[in-house]
Coordinates of C-alpha atoms in Angstrom, one line a residue:
X620 CA -9.9 -94.7 28.9
X621 CA -11.5 -95.6 25.5
X622 CA -11.6 -93.1 22.5
X623 CA -8.3 -91.4 23.5
X624 CA -10.1 -89.7 26.5
X625 CA -7.5 -89.2 29.3
X626 CA -8.5 -90.3 32.8
X627 CA -9.0 -87.7 35.4
X628 CA -6.4 -88.6 38.1
X629 CA -7.1 -88.5 41.9
X630 CA -5.5 -85.2 42.4
X631 CA -7.6 -83.6 39.5
X632 CA -10.9 -85.4 41.0
X633 CA -10.4 -83.7 44.5
X634 CA -9.3 -80.2 42.9
X635 CA -12.7 -80.3 40.7
X636 CA -14.9 -81.2 44.0
X637 CA -13.1 -78.2 45.7
X638 CA -14.1 -76.1 42.7
X639 CA -17.7 -77.4 42.6
X640 CA -17.8 -76.6 46.4
X641 CA -16.9 -73.2 46.1
X642 CA -19.4 -72.7 43.2
X643 CA -22.1 -74.3 45.3
X644 CA -21.7 -71.9 47.9
X645 CA -21.3 -68.8 46.0
X646 CA -24.3 -69.6 44.3
X647 CA -26.0 -70.9 47.3
X648 CA -25.8 -67.4 48.9
X649 CA -28.0 -65.7 46.0
X650 CA -30.9 -67.6 47.1
X651 CA -30.6 -68.9 50.6
X652 CA -31.6 -66.0 52.6
X653 CA -34.6 -65.5 50.5
X654 CA -36.7 -67.5 52.9
X655 CA -35.4 -65.8 56.2
X656 CA -36.2 -62.4 55.0
X657 CA -39.5 -62.3 57.1
X658 CA -37.2 -63.3 59.9
X659 CA -34.8 -60.4 59.2
X660 CA -37.6 -58.0 58.6
X661 CA -39.0 -59.0 62.0
X662 CA -35.4 -58.8 64.1
X663 CA -34.4 -55.6 62.4
X664 CA -38.0 -54.0 62.5
X665 CA -37.3 -53.3 58.9
X666 CA -39.7 -53.1 55.9
X667 CA -39.9 -55.1 52.8
X668 CA -38.4 -52.4 50.8
X669 CA -35.4 -52.4 52.8
X670 CA -34.5 -56.1 53.6
X671 CA -34.8 -56.7 49.7
X672 CA -31.5 -55.2 49.6
X673 CA -30.2 -58.4 51.6
X674 CA -30.6 -60.0 48.4
X675 CA -30.0 -57.5 45.5
X676 CA -26.9 -55.8 47.3
X677 CA -25.1 -59.4 47.2
X678 CA -26.3 -60.0 43.5
X679 CA -25.7 -56.6 42.1
X680 CA -22.2 -56.4 43.2
X681 CA -21.3 -59.9 42.4
X682 CA -22.8 -59.3 39.1
X683 CA -21.2 -56.1 38.1
X684 CA -17.9 -57.1 39.1
X685 CA -17.5 -60.7 37.8
X686 CA -16.0 -59.3 34.5
X687 CA -13.2 -57.3 36.6
X688 CA -12.9 -60.5 38.8
X689 CA -12.2 -62.4 35.6
X690 CA -9.8 -59.8 34.5
X691 CA -7.9 -59.7 37.7
X692 CA -7.5 -63.6 37.5
X693 CA -5.7 -63.5 34.2
X694 CA -3.6 -60.8 35.3
X695 CA -2.5 -61.9 38.9
X696 CA -3.0 -65.7 38.6
X697 CA -6.2 -67.5 39.1
X698 CA -5.4 -69.4 42.5
X699 CA -4.0 -66.3 43.9
X700 CA -7.3 -64.3 43.1
X701 CA -9.5 -67.1 44.3
X702 CA -7.8 -67.1 47.8
X703 CA -8.2 -63.3 48.1
X704 CA -12.0 -63.4 47.0
X705 CA -12.7 -66.9 49.3
X706 CA -11.1 -64.5 52.2
X707 CA -13.0 -61.5 51.5
X708 CA -16.3 -63.7 51.3
X709 CA -15.7 -65.5 54.5
X710 CA -14.7 -62.3 56.5
X711 CA -17.8 -60.6 55.6
X712 CA -20.2 -63.7 56.0
X713 CA -19.0 -63.5 59.6
X714 CA -19.7 -60.0 59.9
X715 CA -22.9 -60.2 58.3
X716 CA -24.0 -63.0 60.8
X717 CA -23.0 -60.6 63.6
X718 CA -25.2 -57.5 62.2
X719 CA -26.9 -55.4 64.7
X720 CA -29.3 -54.0 61.9
X721 CA -30.5 -54.1 58.5
X722 CA -28.1 -51.9 56.9
X723 CA -24.9 -53.4 58.7
X724 CA -26.0 -57.0 57.1
X725 CA -26.6 -55.0 53.6
X726 CA -23.1 -53.8 53.5
X727 CA -21.8 -56.9 54.5
X728 CA -23.5 -58.8 51.7
X729 CA -22.5 -56.3 49.3
X730 CA -18.7 -56.7 50.3
X731 CA -19.4 -60.8 50.1
X732 CA -20.5 -59.9 46.4
X733 CA -16.9 -58.7 46.0
X734 CA -15.4 -61.8 47.4
X735 CA -17.8 -63.8 45.1
X736 CA -16.9 -61.8 42.0
X737 CA -13.1 -63.0 42.4
X738 CA -13.9 -66.5 43.0
X739 CA -16.3 -67.2 40.5
X740 CA -14.2 -66.6 37.1
X741 CA -11.0 -68.2 39.0
X742 CA -12.9 -71.0 39.6
X743 CA -13.8 -71.4 36.1
X744 CA -10.5 -70.7 34.9
X745 CA -8.7 -73.3 37.5
X746 CA -11.3 -75.9 36.4
X747 CA -10.2 -75.9 33.0
X748 CA -6.6 -76.0 34.0
X749 CA -6.9 -79.0 36.2
X750 CA -8.8 -81.1 33.4
X751 CA -7.2 -82.8 30.6
X752 CA -7.6 -81.1 27.3
X753 CA -9.8 -84.0 26.1
X754 CA -12.1 -83.5 29.1
X755 CA -12.4 -79.5 28.7
X756 CA -16.2 -79.5 28.1
X757 CA -16.6 -81.1 31.6
X758 CA -15.7 -77.7 33.2
X759 CA -18.7 -75.8 31.9
X760 CA -20.9 -78.3 32.8
X761 CA -19.2 -79.0 36.1
X762 CA -19.6 -75.1 36.9
X763 CA -23.1 -74.5 35.8
X764 CA -24.3 -77.9 37.3
X765 CA -23.0 -77.0 40.9
X766 CA -24.3 -73.3 40.5
X767 CA -27.8 -74.5 39.6
X768 CA -27.8 -77.0 42.3
X769 CA -26.4 -74.2 44.7
X770 CA -29.4 -71.8 43.7
X771 CA -31.7 -75.0 43.8
X772 CA -30.7 -76.1 47.3
X773 CA -30.5 -72.5 48.8
X774 CA -34.1 -71.9 50.0
X775 CA -34.4 -75.4 51.5
X776 CA -30.8 -74.9 53.5
X777 CA -31.7 -71.7 54.2
X778 CA -35.2 -72.6 55.6
X779 CA -33.7 -75.7 57.6
X780 CA -31.0 -73.5 59.2
X781 CA -33.3 -70.6 59.8
X782 CA -35.8 -73.1 61.8
X783 CA -33.3 -75.1 63.6
X784 CA -31.1 -72.4 64.7
X785 CA -31.5 -68.6 63.2
X786 CA -31.1 -67.0 59.8
X787 CA -27.4 -66.0 60.8
X788 CA -26.5 -69.7 60.7
X789 CA -26.6 -69.4 56.8
X790 CA -24.0 -67.0 56.9
X791 CA -22.0 -68.9 59.5
X792 CA -22.1 -72.0 57.2
X793 CA -20.0 -70.2 54.6
X794 CA -17.0 -70.3 56.8
X795 CA -15.9 -73.9 57.1
X796 CA -17.1 -74.5 53.3
X797 CA -14.9 -71.7 52.0
X798 CA -11.9 -72.9 54.2
X799 CA -12.4 -76.6 52.9
X800 CA -12.6 -75.5 49.2
X801 CA -9.4 -72.9 50.0
X802 CA -7.6 -76.0 51.5
X803 CA -8.2 -78.1 48.7
X804 CA -7.6 -75.7 46.2
X805 CA -4.0 -74.8 47.8
X806 CA -3.2 -78.7 48.3
X807 CA -4.3 -79.9 44.7
X808 CA -4.5 -76.9 42.4
X809 CA -1.2 -75.8 40.9
X810 CA -0.5 -72.0 41.1
X811 CA -0.7 -70.0 37.5
X812 CA 1.2 -67.2 36.5
X813 CA -0.6 -63.9 35.7
X814 CA -0.4 -63.3 32.1
X815 CA 2.2 -60.7 31.0
X816 CA 0.7 -58.1 29.1
X817 CA -2.6 -58.5 30.6
X818 CA -1.9 -54.9 31.1
X819 CA -4.0 -52.5 33.2
X820 CA -7.6 -53.6 33.8
X821 CA -10.6 -51.0 33.6
X822 CA -10.9 -49.4 37.1
X823 CA -12.8 -46.1 35.5
X824 CA -15.3 -48.7 33.8
X825 CA -15.8 -50.7 36.6
X826 CA -16.6 -47.7 39.2
X827 CA -18.6 -45.9 36.8
X828 CA -20.9 -48.7 36.0
X829 CA -21.0 -49.9 39.6
X830 CA -21.7 -46.6 41.2
X831 CA -24.4 -45.6 38.3
X832 CA -26.4 -49.0 38.8
X833 CA -26.2 -48.7 42.5
X834 CA -27.4 -45.0 42.3
X835 CA -30.5 -46.5 40.4
X836 CA -31.2 -49.3 42.8
X837 CA -31.2 -46.5 45.7
X838 CA -33.4 -44.4 44.0
X839 CA -36.1 -47.2 43.3
X840 CA -35.9 -48.2 46.9
X841 CA -36.2 -44.6 48.4
X842 CA -39.2 -43.4 46.0
X843 CA -41.5 -45.5 47.8
X844 CA -40.9 -43.4 51.1
X845 CA -40.5 -39.9 48.6
X846 CA -41.8 -39.2 45.2
X847 CA -40.3 -39.1 41.6
X848 CA -39.9 -35.6 41.9
X849 CA -38.2 -35.3 45.3
X850 CA -34.6 -33.5 45.0
X851 CA -32.7 -36.9 46.4
X852 CA -34.7 -39.1 44.0
X853 CA -34.0 -36.8 41.2
X854 CA -30.2 -36.4 42.1
X855 CA -29.6 -39.9 42.4
X856 CA -31.6 -40.6 38.8
X857 CA -29.3 -37.9 37.4
X858 CA -26.2 -39.4 38.9
X859 CA -27.0 -42.9 37.1
X860 CA -27.9 -41.3 34.0
X861 CA -24.4 -39.3 34.2
X862 CA -22.3 -42.1 35.2
X863 CA -23.5 -44.8 32.7
X864 CA -23.2 -42.0 29.8
X865 CA -19.4 -41.4 31.1
X866 CA -19.1 -45.4 31.0
X867 CA -20.2 -45.5 27.8
X868 CA -18.0 -43.1 26.4
X869 CA -14.8 -44.1 28.3
X870 CA -15.6 -47.7 27.1
X871 CA -15.1 -46.5 23.5
X872 CA -12.1 -44.6 24.4
X873 CA -10.5 -47.7 26.3
X874 CA -9.9 -50.0 23.5
X875 CA -8.7 -53.4 24.7
X876 CA -8.5 -52.3 28.3
X877 CA -12.3 -51.4 28.3
X878 CA -14.4 -53.6 30.7
X879 CA -16.6 -54.5 27.7
X880 CA -14.4 -53.9 24.7
X881 CA -15.8 -52.3 21.6
X882 CA -15.3 -55.5 19.1
X883 CA -17.3 -57.7 21.8
X884 CA -20.4 -55.4 21.9
X885 CA -20.4 -55.0 17.9
X886 CA -21.9 -58.4 17.9
X887 CA -25.5 -58.1 17.2
X888 CA -26.0 -61.4 18.9
X889 CA -24.5 -60.5 22.1
X890 CA -26.4 -57.5 22.4
X891 CA -29.6 -58.8 21.8
X892 CA -29.0 -61.5 24.2
X893 CA -27.7 -59.2 26.9
X894 CA -31.0 -56.9 26.5
X895 CA -33.3 -60.0 26.8
X896 CA -31.3 -61.3 29.6
X897 CA -31.8 -57.7 31.2
X898 CA -35.4 -57.8 30.9
X899 CA -35.8 -61.5 31.8
X900 CA -34.0 -61.5 35.2
X901 CA -36.2 -59.6 37.1
X902 CA -38.7 -62.6 36.9
X903 CA -36.5 -64.9 38.8
X904 CA -35.2 -62.3 41.4
X905 CA -38.8 -61.3 42.0
X906 CA -40.0 -64.9 42.4
X907 CA -37.1 -65.5 44.9
X908 CA -38.2 -62.6 46.8
X909 CA -41.8 -62.6 47.1
X910 CA -42.8 -66.5 46.9
X911 CA -41.4 -67.5 50.3
X912 CA -42.9 -64.3 51.8
X913 CA -46.4 -65.1 50.2
X914 CA -45.9 -68.6 51.8
X915 CA -44.8 -67.5 55.1
X916 CA -46.9 -64.2 55.6
X917 CA -50.3 -65.6 53.9
X918 CA -50.0 -69.1 54.1
X919 CA -48.6 -69.4 57.6
X920 CA -45.6 -71.5 56.7
X921 CA -42.3 -71.8 58.4
X922 CA -38.9 -70.9 57.0
X923 CA -38.2 -74.5 56.3
X924 CA -41.8 -75.1 54.8
X925 CA -41.1 -72.2 52.8
X926 CA -37.9 -73.7 51.5
X927 CA -39.7 -77.1 50.7
X928 CA -42.5 -75.0 48.9
X929 CA -40.1 -73.5 46.3
X930 CA -38.5 -76.9 45.9
X931 CA -40.7 -77.8 42.6
X932 CA -39.7 -74.7 40.9
X933 CA -36.1 -74.8 41.7
X934 CA -35.6 -78.5 41.3
X935 CA -37.5 -77.8 37.8
X936 CA -34.8 -75.3 36.9
X937 CA -32.0 -77.5 37.9
X938 CA -33.4 -80.5 36.1
X939 CA -34.4 -78.5 32.8
X940 CA -30.8 -77.0 32.9
X941 CA -29.2 -80.2 32.3
X942 CA -31.4 -81.1 29.4
X943 CA -31.1 -77.8 27.7
X944 CA -28.0 -78.2 26.3
X945 CA -28.7 -81.6 24.3
X946 CA -32.0 -80.1 23.2
X947 CA -30.1 -76.9 21.9
X948 CA -27.8 -79.2 19.9
X949 CA -30.9 -81.2 18.6
X950 CA -33.3 -78.4 17.3
X951 CA -31.3 -75.3 17.4
X952 CA -31.1 -72.1 19.7
X953 CA -34.4 -70.5 18.5
X954 CA -37.0 -72.8 19.4
X955 CA -35.4 -73.4 22.9
X956 CA -35.2 -69.5 23.7
X957 CA -38.5 -68.9 22.5
X958 CA -39.8 -71.7 24.6
X959 CA -37.8 -70.5 27.7
X960 CA -38.9 -67.2 27.2
X961 CA -42.8 -67.8 26.9
X962 CA -42.5 -69.7 30.1
X963 CA -40.9 -67.0 31.9
X964 CA -43.9 -64.6 30.9
X965 CA -46.5 -67.2 31.5
X966 CA -45.0 -68.4 34.8
X967 CA -45.4 -65.3 36.5
X968 CA -48.8 -64.1 34.8
X969 CA -50.3 -67.7 36.6
X970 CA -48.8 -66.9 39.8
X971 CA -50.2 -63.4 39.7
X972 CA -53.9 -65.1 40.0
X973 CA -53.5 -65.9 43.5
X974 CA -55.9 -64.8 46.1
X975 CA -55.4 -64.5 49.9
X976 CA -57.7 -67.6 50.3
X977 CA -55.8 -69.9 47.8
X978 CA -53.4 -72.5 48.8
X979 CA -49.9 -73.5 47.8
X980 CA -51.2 -75.8 45.0
X981 CA -52.7 -72.4 43.3
X982 CA -49.3 -71.5 43.3
X983 CA -47.6 -74.7 42.0
X984 CA -48.7 -74.5 37.9
X985 CA -47.1 -71.1 37.8
X986 CA -43.8 -71.9 39.7
X987 CA -43.2 -75.2 37.5
X988 CA -43.8 -73.4 34.2
X989 CA -41.5 -70.7 35.5
X990 CA -39.0 -73.5 36.5
X991 CA -39.0 -74.6 33.0
X992 CA -38.3 -71.2 31.6
X993 CA -35.6 -70.3 33.7
X994 CA -33.8 -73.6 32.9
X995 CA -34.2 -73.4 29.1
X996 CA -33.5 -69.9 28.8
X997 CA -30.5 -69.1 30.5
X998 CA -28.4 -71.9 29.7
X999 CA -29.3 -71.5 26.0
X1000 CA -28.9 -67.6 25.9
X1001 CA -25.6 -68.0 27.1
X1002 CA -24.3 -70.7 24.7
X1003 CA -25.9 -68.4 21.8
X1004 CA -24.0 -65.3 22.9
X1005 CA -20.8 -67.3 23.6
X1006 CA -20.9 -69.1 20.2
X1007 CA -21.6 -65.6 18.4
X1008 CA -18.0 -64.6 19.2
X1009 CA -14.5 -65.6 18.7
X1010 CA -13.6 -68.4 20.9
X1011 CA -10.9 -66.1 22.5
X1012 CA -13.7 -64.0 23.9
X1013 CA -15.8 -66.8 25.2
X1014 CA -15.0 -66.4 28.9
X1015 CA -15.6 -62.5 28.5
X1016 CA -18.8 -63.2 26.7
X1017 CA -20.3 -65.5 29.2
X1018 CA -18.8 -63.0 32.1
X1019 CA -20.9 -60.1 30.4
X1020 CA -24.0 -62.1 29.9
X1021 CA -24.0 -63.2 33.6
X1022 CA -23.4 -59.5 34.5
X1023 CA -26.4 -58.3 32.8
X1024 CA -28.4 -61.2 34.2
X1025 CA -27.5 -60.1 37.9
X1026 CA -27.7 -56.6 37.4
X1027 CA -31.2 -56.8 35.3
X1028 CA -32.1 -59.0 38.2
X1029 CA -31.6 -56.5 41.0
X1030 CA -32.7 -53.4 39.0
X1031 CA -35.8 -55.5 38.3
X1032 CA -36.3 -56.3 42.0
X1033 CA -36.0 -52.7 42.9
X1034 CA -38.7 -51.6 40.2
X1035 CA -41.1 -54.4 41.5
X1036 CA -40.6 -53.4 45.1
X1037 CA -41.4 -50.1 44.4
X1038 CA -44.7 -51.2 42.3
X1039 CA -45.2 -53.8 45.2
X1040 CA -45.3 -51.0 47.8
X1041 CA -47.3 -48.6 45.9
X1042 CA -49.9 -51.1 44.9
X1043 CA -50.2 -52.6 48.7
X1044 CA -50.5 -48.9 50.1
X1045 CA -53.1 -48.0 47.4
X1046 CA -55.2 -51.1 48.4
X1047 CA -54.8 -50.5 52.0
X1048 CA -55.8 -46.7 51.6
X1049 CA -58.8 -47.6 49.4
X1050 CA -60.1 -50.0 52.0
X1051 CA -59.7 -47.6 54.9
X1052 CA -61.3 -45.1 52.9
X1053 CA -64.3 -47.3 52.2
X1054 CA -64.8 -47.5 56.0
X1055 CA -62.9 -50.9 56.4
X1056 CA -60.7 -50.0 59.3
X1057 CA -59.9 -47.1 61.6
X1058 CA -58.2 -43.9 60.3
X1059 CA -54.5 -44.3 59.8
X1060 CA -51.9 -41.6 58.8
X1061 CA -49.0 -42.5 56.1
X1062 CA -46.7 -43.8 59.1
X1063 CA -49.3 -45.9 60.7
X1064 CA -50.2 -47.5 57.4
X1065 CA -46.6 -48.4 56.7
X1066 CA -46.9 -49.9 60.3
X1067 CA -49.6 -52.2 59.1
X1068 CA -47.2 -53.6 56.5
X1069 CA -45.2 -55.0 59.5
X1070 CA -48.2 -57.0 60.9
X1071 CA -47.4 -60.1 59.1
X1072 CA -43.6 -60.2 59.8
X1073 CA -44.1 -59.6 63.4
X1074 CA -42.2 -56.4 63.6
X1075 CA -42.3 -54.2 66.7
X1076 CA -43.8 -51.6 64.8
X1077 CA -46.7 -54.1 63.5
X1078 CA -47.2 -54.7 67.0
X1079 CA -47.4 -51.2 68.4
X1080 CA -49.9 -50.4 65.7
X1081 CA -52.2 -53.4 66.5
X1082 CA -51.6 -52.6 70.2
X1083 CA -52.8 -48.9 69.5
X1084 CA -56.1 -50.0 67.9
X1085 CA -56.8 -53.1 69.8
X1086 CA -60.4 -53.1 68.9
X1087 CA -59.5 -53.4 65.2
X1088 CA -56.3 -55.6 65.7
X1089 CA -57.9 -58.4 63.5
X1090 CA -59.1 -56.2 61.1
X1091 CA -55.7 -54.3 60.7
X1092 CA -54.1 -58.0 60.3
X1093 CA -56.7 -58.7 57.5
X1094 CA -56.0 -55.8 55.6
X1095 CA -52.1 -56.2 55.9
X1096 CA -52.7 -59.7 54.1
X1097 CA -55.2 -58.3 51.3
X1098 CA -52.3 -55.2 50.9
X1099 CA -49.7 -57.8 50.7
X1100 CA -51.5 -60.0 47.8
X1101 CA -52.5 -56.8 46.1
X1102 CA -48.6 -55.9 45.9
X1103 CA -47.7 -59.4 45.0
X1104 CA -49.9 -59.7 42.1
X1105 CA -48.9 -56.5 40.6
X1106 CA -45.4 -57.1 40.8
X1107 CA -45.6 -60.5 39.0
X1108 CA -47.9 -59.1 36.4
X1109 CA -45.1 -56.2 35.8
X1110 CA -42.3 -58.9 35.4
X1111 CA -44.7 -60.8 33.2
X1112 CA -44.9 -57.9 31.1
X1113 CA -41.2 -57.1 31.0
X1114 CA -40.4 -60.8 30.1
X1115 CA -42.9 -60.2 27.1
X1116 CA -40.7 -57.4 26.0

């Protein structure tokens, strides 16, 4: 080709398609089940606080372990680690599809996250390996583009499969896709040797960070059924603080073996980027969790219609991600990041103005602004963080930023869900106290929340108070909308930070 650029041969092209397919399915699984949560809630007679773990368990484990996945790929060989990750991902996708209750599904999703965390960095490394040196810049664009497309298409694919078959079909689809990617990788990607001297990777750091964050999320989930001063919640919070403190001390002593080496976190730019990503990431996760539920529970959409309803936000995100790079090069990091951050704060604020009587059109401006913010911010903050370090640390830096993105999103979603439940219950209690419905105890108020999802307990509470069944449904809608608005105001405030 002209300019000394090497041509990509057929074998490499097929390998690149396999890598893109594998990234697509891993990224797709972050978002595809978001539109199926009301169906899962109904099938398992669960509440919103429980089913949000279907999203956050996968995302948290994936995000926390992705740096370790990269270390393992360097140590053991990228193709080998990819095969192990793909096998784990496929097996637990199947077990998730066979789930008989919500926690079975949540555990399967968490273990799928282990597979995804092994696959992702191995894919990135293999993509660089199969490309000629002069075309190496294509690797990052291919992976980020495929991931963005997977995130954007997830709600649409999930909605179509849920309406046509069942939410379990979303997980079953992972099996043939993972198998096709693994077969193409086996045939067209050469095996790489592990690095001698890559040495021991940081088991202790990974374990303390993972368990500490999981303890925090469990506490945030359970506080809606207990209180901040209950012994169980205090024990979980104490465990989180203790393990994160141990992690910090261990990382300083671990030297080059550390999960996050000291010389990497010495970068002020990287630290600032990680903090910004930690606070910003709640916005996208909360949008993926609650926008489809609002469309289904308040607007009466099907799962497929909710997927289509998210398309303006997700499509804008994918499109803006592709133009963010050239814009970054033309005007620099600061204007792009400020613009993206401003949109991430403004988008949820606009969404929070919605009322139960409004239509999808009232959600559209906020979704478009939020899509622009996600597209501008994440690609640019990653570039700023990675380029602040020596090129030899670029993969590690990218993995750390992504870890903060996923962990921040999961923690933010847990906080937002606790706030959602508290705001919804407060609205319901105030309406009932004002004589707007029958007298209900705490358990009966919880059951009212299941009316919109069609849970068994929701149907039972309506049958028990048959004369007030229509009023209870109206109260459930008002309570959901109150929790929805409060959650989006919370993440708007976090984004302003």
